[in-house]
Amino acid sequence: MGDPVSEYTSRLQQQELEIHSLTAEIESLKNPQNLGLSSHLDGLKEENVKLKYRLNVLKRSLQEERSQCSKTMMNINQRLQEIFGEAIREACPDLENPPLTVTPNQQAKFGDYQCNSAMAMAQMMKSKGLKVNPREIAEKILQNIPDNELIEKTEIAGPGFINVQLKRSFVSKLLTNLLLNGVRPPPLASKKKVVVDFSSPNIAKEMHVGHLRSTIIGDSMCRLFEFLGYNVLRLNHVGDWGTQFGMLIAHLQDKFPNYLTVSPPIGDLQAFYKESKKRFDEEEDFKKRAYQCVVKLQSKDPAFIKGWNLICDVSRNEFQKIYNCLDIQIIERGESFYQEKMTAVVKEFEAKGLVEMDEGRKIVFAPGQQIPLTVVKSDGGYTYDTSDLAALRHRIFDEKADIIIYVTDSGQGTHFQLVFAAAQMIGWYDPNVTRVEHAGFGVVLGEDKKKFKTRSGDTVRLMDLLDEGLKRSMDKLKEKDRDKVLSTEDLTKAQRSVAFGCIKYADLSHNRINDYVFSFDKMLDDRGNTAAYLLYAFTRIRSIARLANIDEAALRKAAETTEVLLEHDKEWKLGKCLLRFPEILQKILDDLLLHTLCDYLYELATTFTEFYDSCYCIEKDRQTGEVVKVNMWRMLLCDATAAIMAKGFDILGINPISRM
């Protein structure tokens, strides 16, 4: 169901347009023969009065609900958009789909937020032959701003910017709500199902840095959707089927002939793969046997299925070591899962007359696409195109997903564009109802700005990379003498937190669309926008209450009884920054660009430092060092900052520890 206020407002606007039109017609005609119009007009006016009454009741009810300050965080930007959206509709009822732009003000002297709609509205009117000064439009908007709980003052600046100052008392209430109820997102209108396809390594091959990006970005997207209340299915579309398994099974039979009864000790699957590939390329008899093995595997021969499972299990164990390091939860659903479903997909396209023959291949052209999808090869086999169509169909119809996101490198963008276009053409989904999106990412570069490789030119093994991260993070901790103050257990926790946190943050803090340079030196630097800096800042913030001997219970009691005063400029700046968290998450939900959250956390940490340097939280005796005075509302601001940072870290998949 839609928003009742919006529905009534829409009906009301339609009524008023009709009344305006009929009134103009009556005035122009001034003819007694048209008295029938007058009775129609009276009826419309009467219904209009009823609608206005009902609308006002709904608005009052909504206002009361909001004023009670619910237990979830408010998206202030969204609330301001509602307020200005209503004012704009009232000010210019004849303007269809007027632009609505509300953003945080970049300069505090101009206020807290800014509505920039008036200039764009003036341009719209100009295109219709109406010349109106944007400042006049801004004046009209201000005259129609409804009663609300959060705006203290508005003023027009420049050509028609509307600057907004928030009520400090209301911001204080929102902060108290955050402290009492925790970091809870605004409620969802409906709980949608989300499928995120990420990581997706190939069986019998090592995971490399490309898989690292997909794994880190995909996991963080899942964490965001989960925090916001969506039902999330995390899928690992592994490459576990295909002709390569013929040569692997043939090599398995030769090297471990008793594999059916004794589990083969395949220690290095990558070496095993290279050995089988070399034989496939050089030995004709082996190649023929490999093809026979593929046929046996596809016919589900038990002995060959067992060999296939053994190879898959060795890979799974290796993948899981990486997932354990990075704290990744994911469900494997590889290409083999969709084998039986591909035949039905091809038949469905054929039944609708969408398949063409091309030199023995079966291809599908989607509208607006220059390249076709190959759904059946000339030898009768299926392709990645068929597999991805079957997977998409299953996710739409069987999983009943409302949102489907594919996290792979940008090089696969064209492929997914074709798959999505074909799925829309056959009627599987309407993009206005179901969101299906490819979240592409750039490649990982070495410090020489070339594709990230080892010195010998090989692809970097992901496990080697993580081990190197652990070594370097321990060196960094020892450089800071943390090994002298932390227990062995805490030091190991700090080592893992810094190593894996820095690797994740270095990836997520860059716009995923761009390539990024992998540098341990930069990611472990505790200056600037890095995980190392943020983790140390977080630890310092958490230590403030501990050093003042204030426990969780005391902070809780203070949150219940102490008003969070925001009189100092730095208190006010920090308070507003904390409450922008839901806005940041909403933006990421829209564009799936996680670096926005990293930028926000860095801004929050630096804003906190400004606050802490300017506003005392604890006063100590200069001689004894004992705490003599504690400012509790400022301690609460410290607590709120730590809470928001902790939730931000959680969404990024970073695990901070209390002592570092």
mmCIF file with all atom_site columns, C-alpha atoms in Angstrom, residues 32 56 171 177 328 355 432 477 503 517 580 589 594 598 643 656:
data_model
loop_
_atom_site.group_PDB
_atom_site.id
_atom_site.type_symbol
_atom_site.label_atom_id
_atom_site.label_alt_id
_atom_site.label_comp_id
_atom_site.label_asym_id
_atom_site.label_entity_id
_atom_site.label_seq_id
_atom_site.pdbx_PDB_ins_code
_atom_site.Cartn_x
_atom_site.Cartn_y
_atom_site.Cartn_z
_atom_site.occupancy
_atom_site.B_iso_or_equiv
_atom_site.pdbx_formal_charge
_atom_site.auth_seq_id
_atom_site.auth_comp_id
_atom_site.auth_asym_id
_atom_site.auth_atom_id
_atom_site.pdbx_PDB_model_num
ATOM 1  C CA . PRO A 1 32  ? -27.219 30.317  -18.679 1.00 0.00 ? 32  PRO A CA 1
ATOM 2  C CA . ASN A 1 56  ? -5.389  17.294  7.678   1.00 0.00 ? 56  ASN A CA 1
ATOM 3  C CA . VAL A 1 171 ? 18.566  17.027  17.398  1.00 0.00 ? 171 VAL A CA 1
ATOM 4  C CA . ASN A 1 177 ? 16.962  8.159   21.274  1.00 0.00 ? 177 ASN A CA 1
ATOM 5  C CA . ILE A 1 328 ? 32.538  -14.329 5.195   1.00 0.00 ? 328 ILE A CA 1
ATOM 6  C CA . VAL A 1 355 ? 15.939  -18.382 -30.793 1.00 0.00 ? 355 VAL A CA 1
ATOM 7  C CA . ASN A 1 432 ? 10.407  -0.945  -12.488 1.00 0.00 ? 432 ASN A CA 1
ATOM 8  C CA . LEU A 1 477 ? 51.933  -3.280  16.395  1.00 0.00 ? 477 LEU A CA 1
ATOM 9  C CA . ILE A 1 503 ? 42.868  -5.013  3.483   1.00 0.00 ? 503 ILE A CA 1
ATOM 10 C CA . VAL A 1 517 ? 46.575  0.326   -6.179  1.00 0.00 ? 517 VAL A CA 1
ATOM 11 C CA . ARG A 1 580 ? 23.580  11.752  9.076   1.00 0.00 ? 580 ARG A CA 1
ATOM 12 C CA . LEU A 1 589 ? 21.433  1.555   -0.982  1.00 0.00 ? 589 LEU A CA 1
ATOM 13 C CA . LEU A 1 594 ? 30.474  1.719   -0.333  1.00 0.00 ? 594 LEU A CA 1
ATOM 14 C CA . CYS A 1 598 ? 34.294  5.018   4.485   1.00 0.00 ? 598 CYS A CA 1
ATOM 15 C CA . ALA A 1 643 ? 28.214  3.294   18.607  1.00 0.00 ? 643 ALA A CA 1
ATOM 16 C CA . PRO A 1 656 ? 37.497  -3.592  15.933  1.00 0.00 ? 656 PRO A CA 1
#
